[in-house]
C-alpha atoms as a PDB file:
ATOM      1  CA  UNK A   1       4.730 -68.018 -57.497  1.00  0.00           C
ATOM      2  CA  UNK A   2       7.419 -65.527 -54.552  1.00  0.00           C
ATOM      3  CA  UNK A   3       8.452 -62.518 -56.590  1.00  0.00           C
ATOM      4  CA  UNK A   4      11.781 -62.092 -55.022  1.00  0.00           C
ATOM      5  CA  UNK A   5      12.236 -58.328 -55.794  1.00  0.00           C
ATOM      6  CA  UNK A   6       8.387 -57.235 -54.084  1.00  0.00           C
ATOM      7  CA  UNK A   7       9.281 -59.475 -51.506  1.00  0.00           C
ATOM      8  CA  UNK A   8      12.582 -57.260 -50.875  1.00  0.00           C
ATOM      9  CA  UNK A   9      10.411 -54.038 -51.430  1.00  0.00           C
ATOM     10  CA  UNK A  10       8.377 -55.311 -48.575  1.00  0.00           C
ATOM     11  CA  UNK A  11      10.877 -55.151 -46.496  1.00  0.00           C
ATOM     12  CA  UNK A  12      11.946 -51.147 -47.188  1.00  0.00           C
ATOM     13  CA  UNK A  13      10.051 -48.580 -46.229  1.00  0.00           C
ATOM     14  CA  UNK A  14       9.164 -45.768 -48.214  1.00  0.00           C
ATOM     15  CA  UNK A  15      11.578 -42.718 -46.595  1.00  0.00           C
ATOM     16  CA  UNK A  16      14.770 -46.063 -47.642  1.00  0.00           C
ATOM     17  CA  UNK A  17      13.315 -46.510 -50.950  1.00  0.00           C
ATOM     18  CA  UNK A  18      12.708 -42.433 -51.562  1.00  0.00           C
ATOM     19  CA  UNK A  19      16.899 -42.236 -50.829  1.00  0.00           C
ATOM     20  CA  UNK A  20      17.185 -44.829 -53.252  1.00  0.00           C
ATOM     21  CA  UNK A  21      15.757 -43.848 -55.723  1.00  0.00           C
ATOM     22  CA  UNK A  22      17.054 -40.399 -55.216  1.00  0.00           C
ATOM     23  CA  UNK A  23      20.447 -41.213 -55.168  1.00  0.00           C
ATOM     24  CA  UNK A  24      19.689 -43.280 -58.452  1.00  0.00           C
ATOM     25  CA  UNK A  25      18.072 -40.121 -60.187  1.00  0.00           C
ATOM     26  CA  UNK A  26      14.375 -41.410 -60.686  1.00  0.00           C
ATOM     27  CA  UNK A  27      11.377 -39.790 -59.569  1.00  0.00           C
ATOM     28  CA  UNK A  28       9.437 -41.913 -58.486  1.00  0.00           C
ATOM     29  CA  UNK A  29       7.607 -40.283 -55.083  1.00  0.00           C
ATOM     30  CA  UNK A  30       4.073 -40.243 -55.280  1.00  0.00           C
ATOM     31  CA  UNK A  31       3.233 -36.163 -53.673  1.00  0.00           C
ATOM     32  CA  UNK A  32      -0.086 -36.178 -51.350  1.00  0.00           C
ATOM     33  CA  UNK A  33      -0.843 -39.844 -51.828  1.00  0.00           C
ATOM     34  CA  UNK A  34      -1.578 -40.727 -48.425  1.00  0.00           C
ATOM     35  CA  UNK A  35      -2.912 -43.666 -46.353  1.00  0.00           C
ATOM     36  CA  UNK A  36      -6.309 -43.986 -45.310  1.00  0.00           C
ATOM     37  CA  UNK A  37      -4.840 -45.374 -42.171  1.00  0.00           C
ATOM     38  CA  UNK A  38      -1.145 -45.269 -40.883  1.00  0.00           C
ATOM     39  CA  UNK A  39      -1.199 -48.809 -40.586  1.00  0.00           C
ATOM     40  CA  UNK A  40      -1.793 -49.603 -44.389  1.00  0.00           C
ATOM     41  CA  UNK A  41       1.435 -51.314 -46.116  1.00  0.00           C
ATOM     42  CA  UNK A  42       1.312 -52.616 -49.715  1.00  0.00           C
ATOM     43  CA  UNK A  43       3.435 -53.904 -52.267  1.00  0.00           C
ATOM     44  CA  UNK A  44       3.437 -55.507 -55.036  1.00  0.00           C
ATOM     45  CA  UNK A  45       3.335 -54.717 -58.952  1.00  0.00           C
ATOM     46  CA  UNK A  46       1.302 -52.095 -60.503  1.00  0.00           C
ATOM     47  CA  UNK A  47      -1.781 -52.590 -62.875  1.00  0.00           C
ATOM     48  CA  UNK A  48      -3.044 -49.414 -63.729  1.00  0.00           C
ATOM     49  CA  UNK A  49      -6.220 -47.436 -64.603  1.00  0.00           C
ATOM     50  CA  UNK A  50      -6.824 -43.998 -67.056  1.00  0.00           C
ATOM     51  CA  UNK A  51      -9.333 -42.047 -66.021  1.00  0.00           C
ATOM     52  CA  UNK A  52     -10.721 -38.941 -67.534  1.00  0.00           C
ATOM     53  CA  UNK A  53     -14.106 -36.774 -68.335  1.00  0.00           C
ATOM     54  CA  UNK A  54     -17.053 -38.064 -68.981  1.00  0.00           C
ATOM     55  CA  UNK A  55     -19.169 -38.252 -72.505  1.00  0.00           C
ATOM     56  CA  UNK A  56     -22.247 -38.603 -73.573  1.00  0.00           C
ATOM     57  CA  UNK A  57     -23.307 -41.106 -73.536  1.00  0.00           C
ATOM     58  CA  UNK A  58     -20.356 -41.466 -70.608  1.00  0.00           C
ATOM     59  CA  UNK A  59     -18.462 -44.402 -69.996  1.00  0.00           C
ATOM     60  CA  UNK A  60     -18.405 -46.876 -67.416  1.00  0.00           C
ATOM     61  CA  UNK A  61     -15.948 -46.369 -63.953  1.00  0.00           C
ATOM     62  CA  UNK A  62     -14.722 -49.503 -64.754  1.00  0.00           C
ATOM     63  CA  UNK A  63     -15.491 -53.874 -64.094  1.00  0.00           C
ATOM     64  CA  UNK A  64     -11.738 -54.405 -64.151  1.00  0.00           C
ATOM     65  CA  UNK A  65     -11.875 -55.857 -61.020  1.00  0.00           C
ATOM     66  CA  UNK A  66     -12.051 -59.792 -61.804  1.00  0.00           C
ATOM     67  CA  UNK A  67      -9.464 -59.066 -64.591  1.00  0.00           C
ATOM     68  CA  UNK A  68      -6.036 -58.301 -61.342  1.00  0.00           C
ATOM     69  CA  UNK A  69      -4.202 -60.979 -61.001  1.00  0.00           C
ATOM     70  CA  UNK A  70      -3.838 -61.547 -56.787  1.00  0.00           C
ATOM     71  CA  UNK A  71      -0.374 -59.924 -55.165  1.00  0.00           C
ATOM     72  CA  UNK A  72      -1.195 -56.895 -57.737  1.00  0.00           C
ATOM     73  CA  UNK A  73      -1.484 -53.178 -56.379  1.00  0.00           C
ATOM     74  CA  UNK A  74      -4.426 -51.447 -58.738  1.00  0.00           C
ATOM     75  CA  UNK A  75      -3.284 -48.355 -59.785  1.00  0.00           C
ATOM     76  CA  UNK A  76      -5.972 -45.159 -60.659  1.00  0.00           C
ATOM     77  CA  UNK A  77      -4.867 -42.327 -62.054  1.00  0.00           C
ATOM     78  CA  UNK A  78      -7.902 -40.294 -61.838  1.00  0.00           C
ATOM     79  CA  UNK A  79      -6.045 -36.888 -62.453  1.00  0.00           C
ATOM     80  CA  UNK A  80      -6.078 -35.663 -59.029  1.00  0.00           C
ATOM     81  CA  UNK A  81      -9.796 -35.013 -59.384  1.00  0.00           C
ATOM     82  CA  UNK A  82     -11.292 -34.581 -56.013  1.00  0.00           C
ATOM     83  CA  UNK A  83     -14.973 -34.021 -56.152  1.00  0.00           C
ATOM     84  CA  UNK A  84     -16.152 -37.507 -57.717  1.00  0.00           C
ATOM     85  CA  UNK A  85     -14.916 -40.800 -56.282  1.00  0.00           C
ATOM     86  CA  UNK A  86     -13.633 -44.226 -58.202  1.00  0.00           C
ATOM     87  CA  UNK A  87     -13.090 -46.188 -55.559  1.00  0.00           C
ATOM     88  CA  UNK A  88     -15.911 -47.824 -53.152  1.00  0.00           C
ATOM     89  CA  UNK A  89     -16.943 -50.542 -50.469  1.00  0.00           C
ATOM     90  CA  UNK A  90     -18.125 -52.855 -53.344  1.00  0.00           C
ATOM     91  CA  UNK A  91     -14.199 -52.792 -55.158  1.00  0.00           C
ATOM     92  CA  UNK A  92     -12.960 -52.666 -51.610  1.00  0.00           C
ATOM     93  CA  UNK A  93     -14.435 -56.333 -50.491  1.00  0.00           C
ATOM     94  CA  UNK A  94     -14.102 -57.732 -53.842  1.00  0.00           C
ATOM     95  CA  UNK A  95     -10.054 -56.982 -53.739  1.00  0.00           C
ATOM     96  CA  UNK A  96      -9.494 -57.780 -50.017  1.00  0.00           C
ATOM     97  CA  UNK A  97     -11.615 -61.451 -51.135  1.00  0.00           C
ATOM     98  CA  UNK A  98      -9.455 -61.849 -54.112  1.00  0.00           C
ATOM     99  CA  UNK A  99      -5.616 -60.862 -51.878  1.00  0.00           C
ATOM    100  CA  UNK A 100      -4.943 -57.971 -54.111  1.00  0.00           C
ATOM    101  CA  UNK A 101      -2.428 -55.698 -52.558  1.00  0.00           C
ATOM    102  CA  UNK A 102      -3.770 -51.948 -51.982  1.00  0.00           C
ATOM    103  CA  UNK A 103      -4.971 -49.866 -54.068  1.00  0.00           C
ATOM    104  CA  UNK A 104      -3.104 -46.221 -55.157  1.00  0.00           C
ATOM    105  CA  UNK A 105      -5.489 -44.155 -56.413  1.00  0.00           C
ATOM    106  CA  UNK A 106      -4.408 -40.383 -58.158  1.00  0.00           C
ATOM    107  CA  UNK A 107      -7.727 -38.449 -56.820  1.00  0.00           C
ATOM    108  CA  UNK A 108      -9.863 -39.898 -53.711  1.00  0.00           C
ATOM    109  CA  UNK A 109     -12.251 -42.757 -52.468  1.00  0.00           C
ATOM    110  CA  UNK A 110     -15.292 -43.481 -50.245  1.00  0.00           C
ATOM    111  CA  UNK A 111     -16.605 -45.725 -47.508  1.00  0.00           C
ATOM    112  CA  UNK A 112     -13.233 -45.572 -45.844  1.00  0.00           C
ATOM    113  CA  UNK A 113     -14.898 -47.292 -42.805  1.00  0.00           C
ATOM    114  CA  UNK A 114     -14.537 -50.756 -44.739  1.00  0.00           C
ATOM    115  CA  UNK A 115     -11.187 -50.549 -45.846  1.00  0.00           C
ATOM    116  CA  UNK A 116     -10.573 -50.431 -41.721  1.00  0.00           C
ATOM    117  CA  UNK A 117     -12.250 -52.348 -41.123  1.00  0.00           C
ATOM    118  CA  UNK A 118     -11.117 -55.534 -43.656  1.00  0.00           C
ATOM    119  CA  UNK A 119      -7.571 -54.021 -43.424  1.00  0.00           C
ATOM    120  CA  UNK A 120      -7.181 -53.576 -47.059  1.00  0.00           C
ATOM    121  CA  UNK A 121      -4.716 -50.570 -48.371  1.00  0.00           C
ATOM    122  CA  UNK A 122      -6.483 -47.791 -49.730  1.00  0.00           C
ATOM    123  CA  UNK A 123      -3.668 -44.576 -50.733  1.00  0.00           C
ATOM    124  CA  UNK A 124      -5.547 -41.609 -52.021  1.00  0.00           C
ATOM    125  CA  UNK A 125      -5.885 -37.908 -51.626  1.00  0.00           C
ATOM    126  CA  UNK A 126      -8.486 -38.243 -50.075  1.00  0.00           C
ATOM    127  CA  UNK A 127     -12.204 -39.578 -48.853  1.00  0.00           C
ATOM    128  CA  UNK A 128     -14.996 -37.879 -50.287  1.00  0.00           C
ATOM    129  CA  UNK A 129     -19.098 -39.755 -50.988  1.00  0.00           C
ATOM    130  CA  UNK A 130     -19.898 -38.364 -53.881  1.00  0.00           C
ATOM    131  CA  UNK A 131     -19.560 -40.705 -57.528  1.00  0.00           C
ATOM    132  CA  UNK A 132     -17.864 -40.928 -59.917  1.00  0.00           C
ATOM    133  CA  UNK A 133     -20.618 -42.655 -62.539  1.00  0.00           C
ATOM    134  CA  UNK A 134     -21.843 -40.438 -65.164  1.00  0.00           C
ATOM    135  CA  UNK A 135     -18.806 -37.913 -63.995  1.00  0.00           C
ATOM    136  CA  UNK A 136     -15.582 -39.551 -65.126  1.00  0.00           C
ATOM    137  CA  UNK A 137     -15.195 -42.907 -68.032  1.00  0.00           C
ATOM    138  CA  UNK A 138     -12.189 -45.312 -68.235  1.00  0.00           C
ATOM    139  CA  UNK A 139     -10.133 -43.905 -70.948  1.00  0.00           C
ATOM    140  CA  UNK A 140      -7.726 -46.798 -70.780  1.00  0.00           C
ATOM    141  CA  UNK A 141      -6.090 -49.599 -68.762  1.00  0.00           C
ATOM    142  CA  UNK A 142      -2.835 -51.497 -68.270  1.00  0.00           C
ATOM    143  CA  UNK A 143      -1.141 -47.966 -69.475  1.00  0.00           C
ATOM    144  CA  UNK A 144       0.925 -45.705 -68.440  1.00  0.00           C
ATOM    145  CA  UNK A 145      -0.079 -43.030 -65.923  1.00  0.00           C
ATOM    146  CA  UNK A 146       0.490 -40.203 -63.603  1.00  0.00           C
ATOM    147  CA  UNK A 147       0.632 -40.397 -59.921  1.00  0.00           C
ATOM    148  CA  UNK A 148       1.574 -37.606 -57.537  1.00  0.00           C
ATOM    149  CA  UNK A 149       3.385 -36.384 -59.855  1.00  0.00           C
ATOM    150  CA  UNK A 150       5.296 -39.814 -60.761  1.00  0.00           C
ATOM    151  CA  UNK A 151       4.873 -42.367 -63.986  1.00  0.00           C
ATOM    152  CA  UNK A 152       3.909 -45.674 -62.897  1.00  0.00           C
ATOM    153  CA  UNK A 153       4.062 -48.411 -66.033  1.00  0.00           C
ATOM    154  CA  UNK A 154       2.446 -51.581 -64.924  1.00  0.00           C
ATOM    155  CA  UNK A 155       4.358 -54.531 -63.596  1.00  0.00           C
ATOM    156  CA  UNK A 156       6.321 -51.314 -61.766  1.00  0.00           C
ATOM    157  CA  UNK A 157       6.688 -52.752 -58.045  1.00  0.00           C
ATOM    158  CA  UNK A 158       4.440 -49.857 -55.903  1.00  0.00           C
ATOM    159  CA  UNK A 159       5.332 -49.739 -52.060  1.00  0.00           C
ATOM    160  CA  UNK A 160       3.293 -47.616 -49.790  1.00  0.00           C
ATOM    161  CA  UNK A 161       3.476 -47.483 -45.808  1.00  0.00           C
ATOM    162  CA  UNK A 162       2.492 -44.832 -43.048  1.00  0.00           C
ATOM    163  CA  UNK A 163       4.404 -41.885 -44.871  1.00  0.00           C
ATOM    164  CA  UNK A 164       3.169 -42.585 -48.391  1.00  0.00           C
ATOM    165  CA  UNK A 165       3.371 -43.991 -52.071  1.00  0.00           C
ATOM    166  CA  UNK A 166       6.539 -44.785 -54.161  1.00  0.00           C
ATOM    167  CA  UNK A 167       6.872 -46.543 -57.347  1.00  0.00           C
ATOM    168  CA  UNK A 168       9.887 -48.001 -58.427  1.00  0.00           C
ATOM    169  CA  UNK A 169      10.795 -48.522 -62.531  1.00  0.00           C
ATOM    170  CA  UNK A 170      10.311 -51.971 -63.698  1.00  0.00           C
ATOM    171  CA  UNK A 171      13.864 -51.661 -65.607  1.00  0.00           C
ATOM    172  CA  UNK A 172      15.776 -50.235 -62.521  1.00  0.00           C
ATOM    173  CA  UNK A 173      14.205 -51.631 -60.322  1.00  0.00           C
ATOM    174  CA  UNK A 174      17.214 -54.013 -59.277  1.00  0.00           C
ATOM    175  CA  UNK A 175      19.774 -51.436 -59.106  1.00  0.00           C
ATOM    176  CA  UNK A 176      17.214 -49.251 -56.853  1.00  0.00           C
ATOM    177  CA  UNK A 177      16.806 -52.478 -54.478  1.00  0.00           C
ATOM    178  CA  UNK A 178      20.853 -52.898 -54.298  1.00  0.00           C
ATOM    179  CA  UNK A 179      21.199 -48.807 -53.680  1.00  0.00           C
ATOM    180  CA  UNK A 180      17.940 -48.860 -50.724  1.00  0.00           C
ATOM    181  CA  UNK A 181      19.314 -52.322 -49.072  1.00  0.00           C
ATOM    182  CA  UNK A 182      22.471 -50.735 -49.008  1.00  0.00           C
ATOM    183  CA  UNK A 183      21.193 -47.501 -47.327  1.00  0.00           C
ATOM    184  CA  UNK A 184      18.775 -49.164 -45.184  1.00  0.00           C
ATOM    185  CA  UNK A 185      22.852 -50.967 -43.519  1.00  0.00           C
ATOM    186  CA  UNK A 186      24.226 -47.603 -43.418  1.00  0.00           C
ATOM    187  CA  UNK A 187      21.395 -46.143 -40.902  1.00  0.00           C
ATOM    188  CA  UNK A 188      21.134 -49.356 -38.985  1.00  0.00           C
ATOM    189  CA  UNK A 189      25.286 -49.735 -38.074  1.00  0.00           C
ATOM    190  CA  UNK A 190      24.418 -45.633 -37.310  1.00  0.00           C
ATOM    191  CA  UNK A 191      22.064 -46.612 -34.650  1.00  0.00           C
ATOM    192  CA  UNK A 192      23.681 -50.045 -33.832  1.00  0.00           C
ATOM    193  CA  UNK A 193      26.702 -47.764 -33.317  1.00  0.00           C
ATOM    194  CA  UNK A 194      25.247 -45.336 -31.105  1.00  0.00           C
ATOM    195  CA  UNK A 195      23.461 -46.909 -28.756  1.00  0.00           C
ATOM    196  CA  UNK A 196      27.012 -48.644 -27.727  1.00  0.00           C
ATOM    197  CA  UNK A 197      27.948 -44.977 -26.738  1.00  0.00           C
ATOM    198  CA  UNK A 198      29.287 -44.062 -30.204  1.00  0.00           C
ATOM    199  CA  UNK A 199      28.469 -40.500 -30.815  1.00  0.00           C
ATOM    200  CA  UNK A 200      26.085 -39.639 -33.503  1.00  0.00           C
ATOM    201  CA  UNK A 201      28.258 -37.605 -35.176  1.00  0.00           C
ATOM    202  CA  UNK A 202      30.981 -39.698 -35.287  1.00  0.00           C
ATOM    203  CA  UNK A 203      28.389 -42.570 -36.178  1.00  0.00           C
ATOM    204  CA  UNK A 204      27.839 -41.076 -39.457  1.00  0.00           C
ATOM    205  CA  UNK A 205      30.730 -39.766 -40.998  1.00  0.00           C
ATOM    206  CA  UNK A 206      31.795 -43.071 -40.309  1.00  0.00           C
ATOM    207  CA  UNK A 207      28.977 -44.431 -42.823  1.00  0.00           C
ATOM    208  CA  UNK A 208      29.350 -41.396 -44.839  1.00  0.00           C
ATOM    209  CA  UNK A 209      25.775 -40.922 -44.164  1.00  0.00           C
ATOM    210  CA  UNK A 210      25.237 -37.320 -45.635  1.00  0.00           C
ATOM    211  CA  UNK A 211      26.209 -38.747 -48.951  1.00  0.00           C
ATOM    212  CA  UNK A 212      23.801 -41.733 -49.061  1.00  0.00           C
ATOM    213  CA  UNK A 213      21.173 -39.783 -50.605  1.00  0.00           C
ATOM    214  CA  UNK A 214      23.564 -37.299 -52.834  1.00  0.00           C
ATOM    215  CA  UNK A 215      23.110 -38.054 -56.765  1.00  0.00           C
ATOM    216  CA  UNK A 216      25.756 -40.591 -58.334  1.00  0.00           C
ATOM    217  CA  UNK A 217      27.650 -39.129 -60.344  1.00  0.00           C
ATOM    218  CA  UNK A 218      27.434 -35.726 -58.314  1.00  0.00           C
END
């Protein structure tokens, strides 16, 4: 079944969605979360998992992958840990085969070569080979998490491209997407006007360019 708002988000780049989030007064930009390849693109509903430091005896890094619905974006909050991974080649292969839309990690992943080979989108702070086993463990699944300073709740829309990742809260998604589409259309009109010979400053003034990202009510 087609998810219309995910389709709408997929048509828009993260820069435009970021501008719309700013205009709506929503912090949805995931700071420092980057694609392992600038060709990676993804859009889907968040399926979330929260990690914490391993106890003694230590818990697992998770056998959750079979529970994630097709088309979801797996969102892993490892608290920005950069010396232990929570995603590698087995998860990449299974997620790819299960038609998961992509993976976002506030932390690091390994086995980047397979992500690139399969074209499976992974967005993280960095990549590193050291395992998270016996270092971190699953604390909870399908709970609100923090990804690069942005709150991500289960079911939120997550969009990623070459510029990074944004999250659109489910309760505001219609308004954010309407706003983003209006910004996209205004910027497209500016480009068309400039190509037709209109000076940039005039085209921008006509389309209210300098107010496109101004917060509503400001």
